Amino acid sequence: MTISLYAFGGGQMVEAIIRAGLKNKALSADSVFVTDIAQSRIDYLQQTYGIKGATVLDQPQLTAAQIVLLGVRPQDDWAGLTQTISQSQTQAQVVSIIAGVTIAQLTATNANLPVTRIIPNTLTDTGFGYSGAALNDHADQALVDPFLKSFGKVDYIPENQIDIYTGYGVAGPNYIYNFYIALTNAGVLAGLSRQQANAVALENLQGAAKMLELTGKNPNELLDINNSAGGVGIYAQHELDASDFAAGIQNAVLAAVRRTTELGAEK
Ligand SMILES: NC(=O)c1ccc[n+]([C@@H]2O[C@H](COP(=O)([O-])OP(=O)(O)OC[C@H]3O[C@@H](n4cnc5c(N)ncnc54)[C@H](OP(=O)(O)O)[C@@H]3O)[C@@H](O)[C@H]2O)c1
């Protein structure tokens, strides 16, 4: 059984969610309907994925949907969309990806609306990545769970952790990309070709992640094995410990969390 989805806003993030859902068969092309104010966007989504869509509301589709996805931007008329959903009498679960818009704001005109506010992960094409999801009292976790898992893993969190999740988790790949660049530049600096440096770093990145996952060990234990007395590893370790490597990453995450909160407050 595929999930019937009605999405308001057919932008980049909604497209990524639909693409992942179609790929792993949680969605089927005829179970997805998108309303976007741009006809060009509807045309593109229909041609690319075979889904249905329109620039105006399709009441029967909305009423029949199991999940209604709010995928517009914070500056768009999401308040009008919540009223449209309420008036439609749909029994659907509402899932919002709108950054910074709180459950209280989404339910301001209808306290009975079942709302799940998520910060979606952006690694949807890979099968990796956690989305953070906060539910109000009317939302049904069992009903939204298959949809949320169709584009990655899901962590059910209190709403006050959404900003932390955004700065740490959803912005997370950025920290990894930066680490990868720093490491591969080191390989080139030391004398490898760019191609060699990239290939070795990518392999180590994936292998080290797998080691953490498979062994379940604290990384300090793995470092103890690798950093033997007088060996190569412990000399590199000393340089890392003497640098602001760890503090740099930590400060970046805290800045991202702060900025998320600031953006939410600006609305
Ligand atoms: N992209 C990400 O990585 C990411 C990650 C986490 C969360 N988010 C959140 O996801 C949401 C969408 O982001 P995005 O990057 O996908 O933005 P986007 O590509 O600009 O998508 C928004 C789409 O919604 C359409 N739209 C605006 N008002 C509408 C309405 N009343 N009814 C129907 N469609 C409407 C827009 O059309 P026009 O362009 O013609 O106005 C646009 O196509 C945002 O709230 C963002 O905070 C995004």
PDB file of C-alpha atoms and ligand atoms in Angstrom:
ATOM      1  CA  MET A   1       0.000   0.000   0.000  1.00  0.00           C
ATOM      2  CA  THR A   2       1.444   3.343  -1.016  1.00  0.00           C
ATOM      3  CA  ILE A   3       0.861   6.543   0.924  1.00  0.00           C
ATOM      4  CA  SER A   4      -1.433   9.146  -0.634  1.00  0.00           C
ATOM      5  CA  LEU A   5       0.314  12.495  -0.420  1.00  0.00           C
ATOM      6  CA  TYR A   6      -0.910  16.010  -1.117  1.00  0.00           C
ATOM      7  CA  ALA A   7       1.898  18.589  -1.128  1.00  0.00           C
ATOM      8  CA  PHE A   8       1.508  22.342  -1.037  1.00  0.00           C
ATOM      9  CA  GLY A   9       4.626  23.775  -2.677  1.00  0.00           C
ATOM     10  CA  GLY A  10       6.559  21.774  -5.220  1.00  0.00           C
ATOM     11  CA  GLY A  11      10.018  23.231  -4.612  1.00  0.00           C
ATOM     12  CA  GLN A  12      13.442  21.671  -4.127  1.00  0.00           C
ATOM     13  CA  MET A  13      12.805  19.987  -0.780  1.00  0.00           C
ATOM     14  CA  VAL A  14       9.389  18.596  -1.679  1.00  0.00           C
ATOM     15  CA  GLU A  15      10.858  17.264  -4.915  1.00  0.00           C
ATOM     16  CA  ALA A  16      13.669  15.523  -2.989  1.00  0.00           C
ATOM     17  CA  ILE A  17      11.124  13.960  -0.593  1.00  0.00           C
ATOM     18  CA  ILE A  18       8.927  12.755  -3.468  1.00  0.00           C
ATOM     19  CA  ARG A  19      11.932  11.394  -5.397  1.00  0.00           C
ATOM     20  CA  ALA A  20      13.035   9.334  -2.375  1.00  0.00           C
ATOM     21  CA  GLY A  21       9.489   8.086  -1.676  1.00  0.00           C
ATOM     22  CA  LEU A  22       9.027   6.988  -5.287  1.00  0.00           C
ATOM     23  CA  LYS A  23      12.434   5.321  -5.335  1.00  0.00           C
ATOM     24  CA  ASN A  24      11.690   3.135  -2.326  1.00  0.00           C
ATOM     25  CA  LYS A  25       8.053   2.628  -3.342  1.00  0.00           C
ATOM     26  CA  ALA A  26       6.474   4.245  -0.269  1.00  0.00           C
ATOM     27  CA  LEU A  27       4.827   6.541  -2.830  1.00  0.00           C
ATOM     28  CA  SER A  28       3.585   5.779  -6.316  1.00  0.00           C
ATOM     29  CA  ALA A  29       3.219   8.357  -9.079  1.00  0.00           C
ATOM     30  CA  ASP A  30      -0.573   8.208  -8.934  1.00  0.00           C
ATOM     31  CA  SER A  31      -0.609   8.594  -5.127  1.00  0.00           C
ATOM     32  CA  VAL A  32       1.079  12.027  -5.192  1.00  0.00           C
ATOM     33  CA  PHE A  33      -0.593  15.345  -5.905  1.00  0.00           C
ATOM     34  CA  VAL A  34       1.228  18.685  -5.773  1.00  0.00           C
ATOM     35  CA  THR A  35      -0.159  22.204  -5.759  1.00  0.00           C
ATOM     36  CA  ASP A  36       2.370  24.879  -6.656  1.00  0.00           C
ATOM     37  CA  ILE A  37       1.641  28.431  -7.724  1.00  0.00           C
ATOM     38  CA  ALA A  38       4.053  28.081 -10.671  1.00  0.00           C
ATOM     39  CA  GLN A  39       2.705  26.139 -13.679  1.00  0.00           C
ATOM     40  CA  SER A  40       6.297  25.587 -14.855  1.00  0.00           C
ATOM     41  CA  ARG A  41       7.030  23.733 -11.620  1.00  0.00           C
ATOM     42  CA  ILE A  42       3.927  21.524 -11.994  1.00  0.00           C
ATOM     43  CA  ASP A  43       4.888  20.750 -15.607  1.00  0.00           C
ATOM     44  CA  TYR A  44       8.406  19.825 -14.540  1.00  0.00           C
ATOM     45  CA  LEU A  45       7.256  17.538 -11.694  1.00  0.00           C
ATOM     46  CA  GLN A  46       4.653  15.839 -13.890  1.00  0.00           C
ATOM     47  CA  GLN A  47       7.139  15.240 -16.705  1.00  0.00           C
ATOM     48  CA  THR A  48       9.962  14.101 -14.431  1.00  0.00           C
ATOM     49  CA  TYR A  49       8.066  11.882 -11.978  1.00  0.00           C
ATOM     50  CA  GLY A  50       4.676  11.224 -13.621  1.00  0.00           C
ATOM     51  CA  ILE A  51       2.855  12.595 -10.561  1.00  0.00           C
ATOM     52  CA  LYS A  52      -0.313  14.706 -10.657  1.00  0.00           C
ATOM     53  CA  GLY A  53      -0.499  18.402  -9.899  1.00  0.00           C
ATOM     54  CA  ALA A  54      -2.167  21.761 -10.438  1.00  0.00           C
ATOM     55  CA  THR A  55      -1.693  25.436  -9.671  1.00  0.00           C
ATOM     56  CA  VAL A  56      -5.004  25.512  -7.832  1.00  0.00           C
ATOM     57  CA  LEU A  57      -6.436  23.450  -5.008  1.00  0.00           C
ATOM     58  CA  ASP A  58      -7.878  20.054  -5.918  1.00  0.00           C
ATOM     59  CA  GLN A  59     -10.443  19.501  -3.195  1.00  0.00           C
ATOM     60  CA  PRO A  60     -11.158  15.767  -3.812  1.00  0.00           C
ATOM     61  CA  GLN A  61      -7.422  14.994  -3.843  1.00  0.00           C
ATOM     62  CA  LEU A  62      -6.908  16.923  -0.610  1.00  0.00           C
ATOM     63  CA  THR A  63      -9.832  15.210   1.099  1.00  0.00           C
ATOM     64  CA  ALA A  64      -8.555  11.782   0.055  1.00  0.00           C
ATOM     65  CA  ALA A  65      -4.937  12.357   1.141  1.00  0.00           C
ATOM     66  CA  GLN A  66      -3.407  10.538   4.113  1.00  0.00           C
ATOM     67  CA  ILE A  67      -0.561  13.029   4.437  1.00  0.00           C
ATOM     68  CA  VAL A  68      -0.670  16.740   3.613  1.00  0.00           C
ATOM     69  CA  LEU A  69       2.816  18.155   3.241  1.00  0.00           C
ATOM     70  CA  LEU A  70       3.349  21.861   3.807  1.00  0.00           C
ATOM     71  CA  GLY A  71       6.418  22.556   1.664  1.00  0.00           C
ATOM     72  CA  VAL A  72       6.264  26.295   1.086  1.00  0.00           C
ATOM     73  CA  ARG A  73       8.788  28.838   2.401  1.00  0.00           C
ATOM     74  CA  PRO A  74       8.459  30.684   5.717  1.00  0.00           C
ATOM     75  CA  GLN A  75       7.612  33.915   3.865  1.00  0.00           C
ATOM     76  CA  ASP A  76       4.801  32.279   1.824  1.00  0.00           C
ATOM     77  CA  ASP A  77       1.134  32.189   2.813  1.00  0.00           C
ATOM     78  CA  TRP A  78       1.311  29.063   4.958  1.00  0.00           C
ATOM     79  CA  ALA A  79      -1.345  30.499   7.308  1.00  0.00           C
ATOM     80  CA  GLY A  80      -3.796  30.585   4.393  1.00  0.00           C
ATOM     81  CA  LEU A  81      -2.898  26.985   3.558  1.00  0.00           C
ATOM     82  CA  THR A  82      -3.619  25.797   7.110  1.00  0.00           C
ATOM     83  CA  GLN A  83      -7.061  27.408   6.816  1.00  0.00           C
ATOM     84  CA  THR A  84      -7.635  25.695   3.465  1.00  0.00           C
ATOM     85  CA  ILE A  85      -6.713  22.353   5.048  1.00  0.00           C
ATOM     86  CA  SER A  86      -9.019  22.936   8.034  1.00  0.00           C
ATOM     87  CA  GLN A  87     -11.937  23.920   5.798  1.00  0.00           C
ATOM     88  CA  SER A  88     -11.456  20.838   3.604  1.00  0.00           C
ATOM     89  CA  GLN A  89     -12.500  18.494   6.436  1.00  0.00           C
ATOM     90  CA  THR A  90      -9.634  16.188   5.470  1.00  0.00           C
ATOM     91  CA  GLN A  91      -8.644  13.561   8.017  1.00  0.00           C
ATOM     92  CA  ALA A  92      -5.045  13.728   6.797  1.00  0.00           C
ATOM     93  CA  GLN A  93      -2.007  14.164   8.994  1.00  0.00           C
ATOM     94  CA  VAL A  94      -0.326  17.508   8.297  1.00  0.00           C
ATOM     95  CA  VAL A  95       3.463  17.429   8.015  1.00  0.00           C
ATOM     96  CA  SER A  96       5.248  20.771   7.840  1.00  0.00           C
ATOM     97  CA  ILE A  97       8.810  21.284   6.652  1.00  0.00           C
ATOM     98  CA  ILE A  98       8.564  25.074   6.899  1.00  0.00           C
ATOM     99  CA  ALA A  99      11.676  26.220   8.735  1.00  0.00           C
ATOM    100  CA  GLY A 100      11.064  28.291  11.833  1.00  0.00           C
ATOM    101  CA  VAL A 101       7.240  28.057  11.774  1.00  0.00           C
ATOM    102  CA  THR A 102       6.102  26.530  15.053  1.00  0.00           C
ATOM    103  CA  ILE A 103       3.297  24.066  15.764  1.00  0.00           C
ATOM    104  CA  ALA A 104       1.548  26.843  17.736  1.00  0.00           C
ATOM    105  CA  GLN A 105       1.635  29.093  14.655  1.00  0.00           C
ATOM    106  CA  LEU A 106       0.424  26.306  12.352  1.00  0.00           C
ATOM    107  CA  THR A 107      -2.509  25.513  14.636  1.00  0.00           C
ATOM    108  CA  ALA A 108      -3.360  29.122  15.577  1.00  0.00           C
ATOM    109  CA  THR A 109      -6.700  29.014  13.738  1.00  0.00           C
ATOM    110  CA  ASN A 110      -7.432  25.312  14.330  1.00  0.00           C
ATOM    111  CA  ALA A 111      -6.098  23.767  17.526  1.00  0.00           C
ATOM    112  CA  ASN A 112      -7.403  20.342  16.408  1.00  0.00           C
ATOM    113  CA  LEU A 113      -5.171  20.094  13.348  1.00  0.00           C
ATOM    114  CA  PRO A 114      -2.895  17.023  13.630  1.00  0.00           C
ATOM    115  CA  VAL A 115       0.515  18.559  12.953  1.00  0.00           C
ATOM    116  CA  THR A 116       3.967  17.041  12.719  1.00  0.00           C
ATOM    117  CA  ARG A 117       6.680  19.662  12.348  1.00  0.00           C
ATOM    118  CA  ILE A 118       9.859  18.290  10.870  1.00  0.00           C
ATOM    119  CA  ILE A 119      13.265  19.453   9.894  1.00  0.00           C
ATOM    120  CA  PRO A 120      13.905  17.168   6.933  1.00  0.00           C
ATOM    121  CA  ASN A 121      17.294  15.735   6.227  1.00  0.00           C
ATOM    122  CA  THR A 122      18.839  16.733   2.917  1.00  0.00           C
ATOM    123  CA  LEU A 123      20.527  13.403   2.124  1.00  0.00           C
ATOM    124  CA  THR A 124      17.246  11.973   0.857  1.00  0.00           C
ATOM    125  CA  ASP A 125      18.807  10.505  -2.305  1.00  0.00           C
ATOM    126  CA  THR A 126      21.274   8.409  -0.299  1.00  0.00           C
ATOM    127  CA  GLY A 127      19.036   6.581   2.171  1.00  0.00           C
ATOM    128  CA  PHE A 128      21.066   8.175   4.969  1.00  0.00           C
ATOM    129  CA  GLY A 129      20.204  11.084   7.221  1.00  0.00           C
ATOM    130  CA  TYR A 130      17.950  11.811  10.168  1.00  0.00           C
ATOM    131  CA  SER A 131      14.930  14.087  10.115  1.00  0.00           C
ATOM    132  CA  GLY A 132      13.838  15.556  13.444  1.00  0.00           C
ATOM    133  CA  ALA A 133      10.071  15.378  14.011  1.00  0.00           C
ATOM    134  CA  ALA A 134       7.905  17.016  16.688  1.00  0.00           C
ATOM    135  CA  LEU A 135       4.218  16.076  16.982  1.00  0.00           C
ATOM    136  CA  ASN A 136       1.322  17.883  18.571  1.00  0.00           C
ATOM    137  CA  ASP A 137      -1.235  16.009  20.674  1.00  0.00           C
ATOM    138  CA  HIS A 138      -3.549  15.389  17.704  1.00  0.00           C
ATOM    139  CA  ALA A 139      -0.877  13.962  15.420  1.00  0.00           C
ATOM    140  CA  ASP A 140      -0.650  10.181  15.059  1.00  0.00           C
ATOM    141  CA  GLN A 141       2.948   8.939  15.030  1.00  0.00           C
ATOM    142  CA  ALA A 142       1.945   5.534  13.599  1.00  0.00           C
ATOM    143  CA  LEU A 143       0.353   7.258  10.587  1.00  0.00           C
ATOM    144  CA  VAL A 144       3.181   9.692   9.827  1.00  0.00           C
ATOM    145  CA  ASP A 145       6.043   7.298  10.558  1.00  0.00           C
ATOM    146  CA  PRO A 146       6.002   5.380   7.215  1.00  0.00           C
ATOM    147  CA  PHE A 147       5.971   8.675   5.324  1.00  0.00           C
ATOM    148  CA  LEU A 148       8.847  10.184   7.335  1.00  0.00           C
ATOM    149  CA  LYS A 149      10.889   7.001   6.943  1.00  0.00           C
ATOM    150  CA  SER A 150      10.388   7.106   3.177  1.00  0.00           C
ATOM    151  CA  PHE A 151      13.125   9.760   2.949  1.00  0.00           C
ATOM    152  CA  GLY A 152      15.541   8.728   5.700  1.00  0.00           C
ATOM    153  CA  LYS A 153      15.577   7.912   9.372  1.00  0.00           C
ATOM    154  CA  VAL A 154      13.470   9.817  11.876  1.00  0.00           C
ATOM    155  CA  ASP A 155      14.105  10.977  15.416  1.00  0.00           C
ATOM    156  CA  TYR A 156      11.004  12.006  17.397  1.00  0.00           C
ATOM    157  CA  ILE A 157      12.022  15.017  19.446  1.00  0.00           C
ATOM    158  CA  PRO A 158      10.440  17.742  21.552  1.00  0.00           C
ATOM    159  CA  GLU A 159       9.792  20.851  19.478  1.00  0.00           C
ATOM    160  CA  ASN A 160      12.353  22.851  21.446  1.00  0.00           C
ATOM    161  CA  GLN A 161      15.097  20.630  19.941  1.00  0.00           C
ATOM    162  CA  ILE A 162      14.172  21.453  16.330  1.00  0.00           C
ATOM    163  CA  ASP A 163      16.670  24.352  16.081  1.00  0.00           C
ATOM    164  CA  ILE A 164      19.438  22.163  17.530  1.00  0.00           C
ATOM    165  CA  TYR A 165      18.561  19.439  15.061  1.00  0.00           C
ATOM    166  CA  THR A 166      18.722  21.955  12.226  1.00  0.00           C
ATOM    167  CA  GLY A 167      22.148  23.340  13.137  1.00  0.00           C
ATOM    168  CA  TYR A 168      23.676  20.004  14.107  1.00  0.00           C
ATOM    169  CA  GLY A 169      21.883  17.345  12.051  1.00  0.00           C
ATOM    170  CA  VAL A 170      20.463  18.858   8.916  1.00  0.00           C
ATOM    171  CA  ALA A 171      23.437  21.190   8.408  1.00  0.00           C
ATOM    172  CA  GLY A 172      25.563  18.159   9.354  1.00  0.00           C
ATOM    173  CA  PRO A 173      26.740  17.178   5.868  1.00  0.00           C
ATOM    174  CA  ASN A 174      28.322  20.653   5.579  1.00  0.00           C
ATOM    175  CA  TYR A 175      30.719  19.850   8.419  1.00  0.00           C
ATOM    176  CA  ILE A 176      31.633  16.570   6.754  1.00  0.00           C
ATOM    177  CA  TYR A 177      32.222  18.259   3.381  1.00  0.00           C
ATOM    178  CA  ASN A 178      34.512  20.776   5.092  1.00  0.00           C
ATOM    179  CA  PHE A 179      36.419  18.001   6.844  1.00  0.00           C
ATOM    180  CA  TYR A 180      36.755  16.136   3.551  1.00  0.00           C
ATOM    181  CA  ILE A 181      38.164  19.213   1.811  1.00  0.00           C
ATOM    182  CA  ALA A 182      40.624  19.887   4.634  1.00  0.00           C
ATOM    183  CA  LEU A 183      41.787  16.263   4.614  1.00  0.00           C
ATOM    184  CA  THR A 184      42.113  15.925   0.840  1.00  0.00           C
ATOM    185  CA  ASN A 185      44.037  19.204   0.649  1.00  0.00           C
ATOM    186  CA  ALA A 186      46.410  17.723   3.221  1.00  0.00           C
ATOM    187  CA  GLY A 187      46.920  14.680   1.012  1.00  0.00           C
ATOM    188  CA  VAL A 188      47.708  16.906  -1.977  1.00  0.00           C
ATOM    189  CA  LEU A 189      49.979  19.093   0.155  1.00  0.00           C
ATOM    190  CA  ALA A 190      51.893  15.989   1.186  1.00  0.00           C
ATOM    191  CA  GLY A 191      52.400  14.955  -2.442  1.00  0.00           C
ATOM    192  CA  LEU A 192      49.482  12.798  -3.638  1.00  0.00           C
ATOM    193  CA  SER A 193      47.481  13.662  -6.740  1.00  0.00           C
ATOM    194  CA  ARG A 194      44.048  15.189  -6.180  1.00  0.00           C
ATOM    195  CA  GLN A 195      42.453  12.007  -7.495  1.00  0.00           C
ATOM    196  CA  GLN A 196      44.432   9.795  -5.100  1.00  0.00           C
ATOM    197  CA  ALA A 197      43.759  12.097  -2.145  1.00  0.00           C
ATOM    198  CA  ASN A 198      40.011  12.176  -2.857  1.00  0.00           C
ATOM    199  CA  ALA A 199      39.743   8.405  -3.347  1.00  0.00           C
ATOM    200  CA  VAL A 200      41.641   7.563  -0.148  1.00  0.00           C
ATOM    201  CA  ALA A 201      39.745  10.113   1.960  1.00  0.00           C
ATOM    202  CA  LEU A 202      36.338   8.954   0.713  1.00  0.00           C
ATOM    203  CA  GLU A 203      37.222   5.342   1.464  1.00  0.00           C
ATOM    204  CA  ASN A 204      38.485   6.243   4.953  1.00  0.00           C
ATOM    205  CA  LEU A 205      35.428   8.381   5.648  1.00  0.00           C
ATOM    206  CA  GLN A 206      33.033   5.555   4.782  1.00  0.00           C
ATOM    207  CA  GLY A 207      35.198   2.881   6.408  1.00  0.00           C
ATOM    208  CA  ALA A 208      35.599   4.835   9.654  1.00  0.00           C
ATOM    209  CA  ALA A 209      31.817   5.406   9.804  1.00  0.00           C
ATOM    210  CA  LYS A 210      31.294   1.671   9.254  1.00  0.00           C
ATOM    211  CA  MET A 211      33.820   0.847  12.024  1.00  0.00           C
ATOM    212  CA  LEU A 212      31.923   3.043  14.489  1.00  0.00           C
ATOM    213  CA  GLU A 213      28.650   1.430  13.443  1.00  0.00           C
ATOM    214  CA  LEU A 214      29.853  -2.190  13.372  1.00  0.00           C
ATOM    215  CA  THR A 215      31.973  -2.181  16.529  1.00  0.00           C
ATOM    216  CA  GLY A 216      29.766   0.154  18.562  1.00  0.00           C
ATOM    217  CA  LYS A 217      33.028   1.238  20.182  1.00  0.00           C
ATOM    218  CA  ASN A 218      33.805   4.629  21.630  1.00  0.00           C
ATOM    219  CA  PRO A 219      36.111   6.259  19.040  1.00  0.00           C
ATOM    220  CA  ASN A 220      38.697   6.748  21.813  1.00  0.00           C
ATOM    221  CA  GLU A 221      39.088   2.954  21.895  1.00  0.00           C
ATOM    222  CA  LEU A 222      39.671   2.865  18.142  1.00  0.00           C
ATOM    223  CA  LEU A 223      42.208   5.695  18.477  1.00  0.00           C
ATOM    224  CA  ASP A 224      43.993   3.782  21.264  1.00  0.00           C
ATOM    225  CA  ILE A 225      44.461   0.888  18.849  1.00  0.00           C
ATOM    226  CA  ASN A 226      45.649   3.154  16.002  1.00  0.00           C
ATOM    227  CA  ASN A 227      47.811   5.526  18.100  1.00  0.00           C
ATOM    228  CA  SER A 228      50.471   3.115  19.335  1.00  0.00           C
ATOM    229  CA  ALA A 229      53.443   4.338  21.376  1.00  0.00           C
ATOM    230  CA  GLY A 230      56.017   6.217  19.301  1.00  0.00           C
ATOM    231  CA  GLY A 231      54.046   5.515  16.119  1.00  0.00           C
ATOM    232  CA  VAL A 232      52.723   7.727  13.357  1.00  0.00           C
ATOM    233  CA  GLY A 233      49.207   8.190  14.691  1.00  0.00           C
ATOM    234  CA  ILE A 234      50.100   9.633  18.076  1.00  0.00           C
ATOM    235  CA  TYR A 235      52.210  12.382  16.463  1.00  0.00           C
ATOM    236  CA  ALA A 236      49.256  13.427  14.323  1.00  0.00           C
ATOM    237  CA  GLN A 237      47.019  13.163  17.408  1.00  0.00           C
ATOM    238  CA  HIS A 238      49.229  15.604  19.325  1.00  0.00           C
ATOM    239  CA  GLU A 239      48.966  18.197  16.542  1.00  0.00           C
ATOM    240  CA  LEU A 240      45.186  17.822  16.405  1.00  0.00           C
ATOM    241  CA  ASP A 241      44.900  18.108  20.181  1.00  0.00           C
ATOM    242  CA  ALA A 242      47.039  21.253  20.150  1.00  0.00           C
ATOM    243  CA  SER A 243      44.883  22.884  17.448  1.00  0.00           C
ATOM    244  CA  ASP A 244      41.359  24.302  17.591  1.00  0.00           C
ATOM    245  CA  PHE A 245      40.079  21.455  15.412  1.00  0.00           C
ATOM    246  CA  ALA A 246      37.433  20.311  17.913  1.00  0.00           C
ATOM    247  CA  ALA A 247      36.505  23.804  19.090  1.00  0.00           C
ATOM    248  CA  GLY A 248      36.197  24.979  15.479  1.00  0.00           C
ATOM    249  CA  ILE A 249      33.599  22.327  14.683  1.00  0.00           C
ATOM    250  CA  GLN A 250      31.774  22.900  17.960  1.00  0.00           C
ATOM    251  CA  ASN A 251      31.661  26.675  17.440  1.00  0.00           C
ATOM    252  CA  ALA A 252      30.358  26.182  13.892  1.00  0.00           C
ATOM    253  CA  VAL A 253      27.503  23.955  15.119  1.00  0.00           C
ATOM    254  CA  LEU A 254      26.605  26.395  17.904  1.00  0.00           C
ATOM    255  CA  ALA A 255      26.621  29.293  15.395  1.00  0.00           C
ATOM    256  CA  ALA A 256      24.304  27.323  13.087  1.00  0.00           C
ATOM    257  CA  VAL A 257      21.910  26.583  15.957  1.00  0.00           C
ATOM    258  CA  ARG A 258      21.944  30.262  17.022  1.00  0.00           C
ATOM    259  CA  ARG A 259      21.249  31.401  13.456  1.00  0.00           C
ATOM    260  CA  THR A 260      18.329  28.964  13.139  1.00  0.00           C
ATOM    261  CA  THR A 261      16.778  30.450  16.274  1.00  0.00           C
ATOM    262  CA  GLU A 262      17.404  34.017  15.054  1.00  0.00           C
ATOM    263  CA  LEU A 263      15.708  33.286  11.709  1.00  0.00           C
ATOM    264  CA  GLY A 264      12.693  31.809  13.503  1.00  0.00           C
ATOM    265  CA  ALA A 265      12.411  34.918  15.687  1.00  0.00           C
ATOM    266  CA  GLU A 266      12.595  37.280  12.668  1.00  0.00           C
ATOM    267  CA  LYS A 267       9.343  36.025  11.160  1.00  0.00           C
TER     268      LYS A 267
HETATM  269  N1  LIG B   1      15.947  23.091   0.691  1.00  0.00           N
HETATM  270  C1  LIG B   1      16.343  22.568   1.849  1.00  0.00           C
HETATM  271  O1  LIG B   1      17.440  22.016   1.956  1.00  0.00           O
HETATM  272  C2  LIG B   1      15.441  22.605   3.077  1.00  0.00           C
HETATM  273  C3  LIG B   1      15.825  21.916   4.237  1.00  0.00           C
HETATM  274  C4  LIG B   1      14.984  21.930   5.343  1.00  0.00           C
HETATM  275  C5  LIG B   1      13.779  22.646   5.303  1.00  0.00           C
HETATM  276  N2  LIG B   1      13.454  23.314   4.172  1.00  0.00           N
HETATM  277  C6  LIG B   1      12.168  24.049   4.161  1.00  0.00           C
HETATM  278  O2  LIG B   1      11.407  23.561   3.089  1.00  0.00           O
HETATM  279  C7  LIG B   1      10.574  24.609   2.598  1.00  0.00           C
HETATM  280  C8  LIG B   1      10.740  24.677   1.104  1.00  0.00           C
HETATM  281  O3  LIG B   1      12.105  24.985   0.794  1.00  0.00           O
HETATM  282  P1  LIG B   1      12.665  24.798  -0.668  1.00  0.00           P
HETATM  283  O4  LIG B   1      14.126  24.997  -0.616  1.00  0.00           O
HETATM  284  O5  LIG B   1      12.107  23.575  -1.246  1.00  0.00           O
HETATM  285  O6  LIG B   1      11.982  26.116  -1.335  1.00  0.00           O
HETATM  286  P2  LIG B   1      11.462  26.356  -2.809  1.00  0.00           P
HETATM  287  O7  LIG B   1      12.234  25.517  -3.772  1.00  0.00           O
HETATM  288  O8  LIG B   1      11.406  27.840  -3.029  1.00  0.00           O
HETATM  289  O9  LIG B   1       9.971  25.766  -2.768  1.00  0.00           O
HETATM  290  C9  LIG B   1       8.823  26.454  -2.351  1.00  0.00           C
HETATM  291  C10 LIG B   1       7.776  26.278  -3.444  1.00  0.00           C
HETATM  292  O10 LIG B   1       6.488  26.602  -2.933  1.00  0.00           O
HETATM  293  C11 LIG B   1       5.797  27.378  -3.915  1.00  0.00           C
HETATM  294  N3  LIG B   1       4.750  28.149  -3.255  1.00  0.00           N
HETATM  295  C12 LIG B   1       4.841  29.318  -2.592  1.00  0.00           C
HETATM  296  N4  LIG B   1       3.636  29.665  -2.067  1.00  0.00           N
HETATM  297  C13 LIG B   1       2.764  28.668  -2.395  1.00  0.00           C
HETATM  298  C14 LIG B   1       1.379  28.441  -2.126  1.00  0.00           C
HETATM  299  N5  LIG B   1       0.640  29.306  -1.405  1.00  0.00           N
HETATM  300  N6  LIG B   1       0.806  27.308  -2.618  1.00  0.00           N
HETATM  301  C15 LIG B   1       1.524  26.432  -3.327  1.00  0.00           C
HETATM  302  N7  LIG B   1       2.854  26.600  -3.619  1.00  0.00           N
HETATM  303  C16 LIG B   1       3.459  27.697  -3.153  1.00  0.00           C
HETATM  304  C17 LIG B   1       6.907  28.224  -4.522  1.00  0.00           C
HETATM  305  O11 LIG B   1       6.526  28.779  -5.769  1.00  0.00           O
HETATM  306  P3  LIG B   1       7.253  30.178  -6.255  1.00  0.00           P
HETATM  307  O12 LIG B   1       8.719  29.883  -6.293  1.00  0.00           O
HETATM  308  O13 LIG B   1       6.659  30.424  -7.592  1.00  0.00           O
HETATM  309  O14 LIG B   1       6.917  31.199  -5.215  1.00  0.00           O
HETATM  310  C18 LIG B   1       8.026  27.193  -4.644  1.00  0.00           C
HETATM  311  O15 LIG B   1       7.914  26.442  -5.841  1.00  0.00           O
HETATM  312  C19 LIG B   1      10.977  25.886   3.295  1.00  0.00           C
HETATM  313  O16 LIG B   1      10.030  26.219   4.286  1.00  0.00           O
HETATM  314  C20 LIG B   1      12.304  25.540   3.915  1.00  0.00           C
HETATM  315  O17 LIG B   1      12.471  26.224   5.120  1.00  0.00           O
HETATM  316  C21 LIG B   1      14.246  23.301   3.055  1.00  0.00           C
END
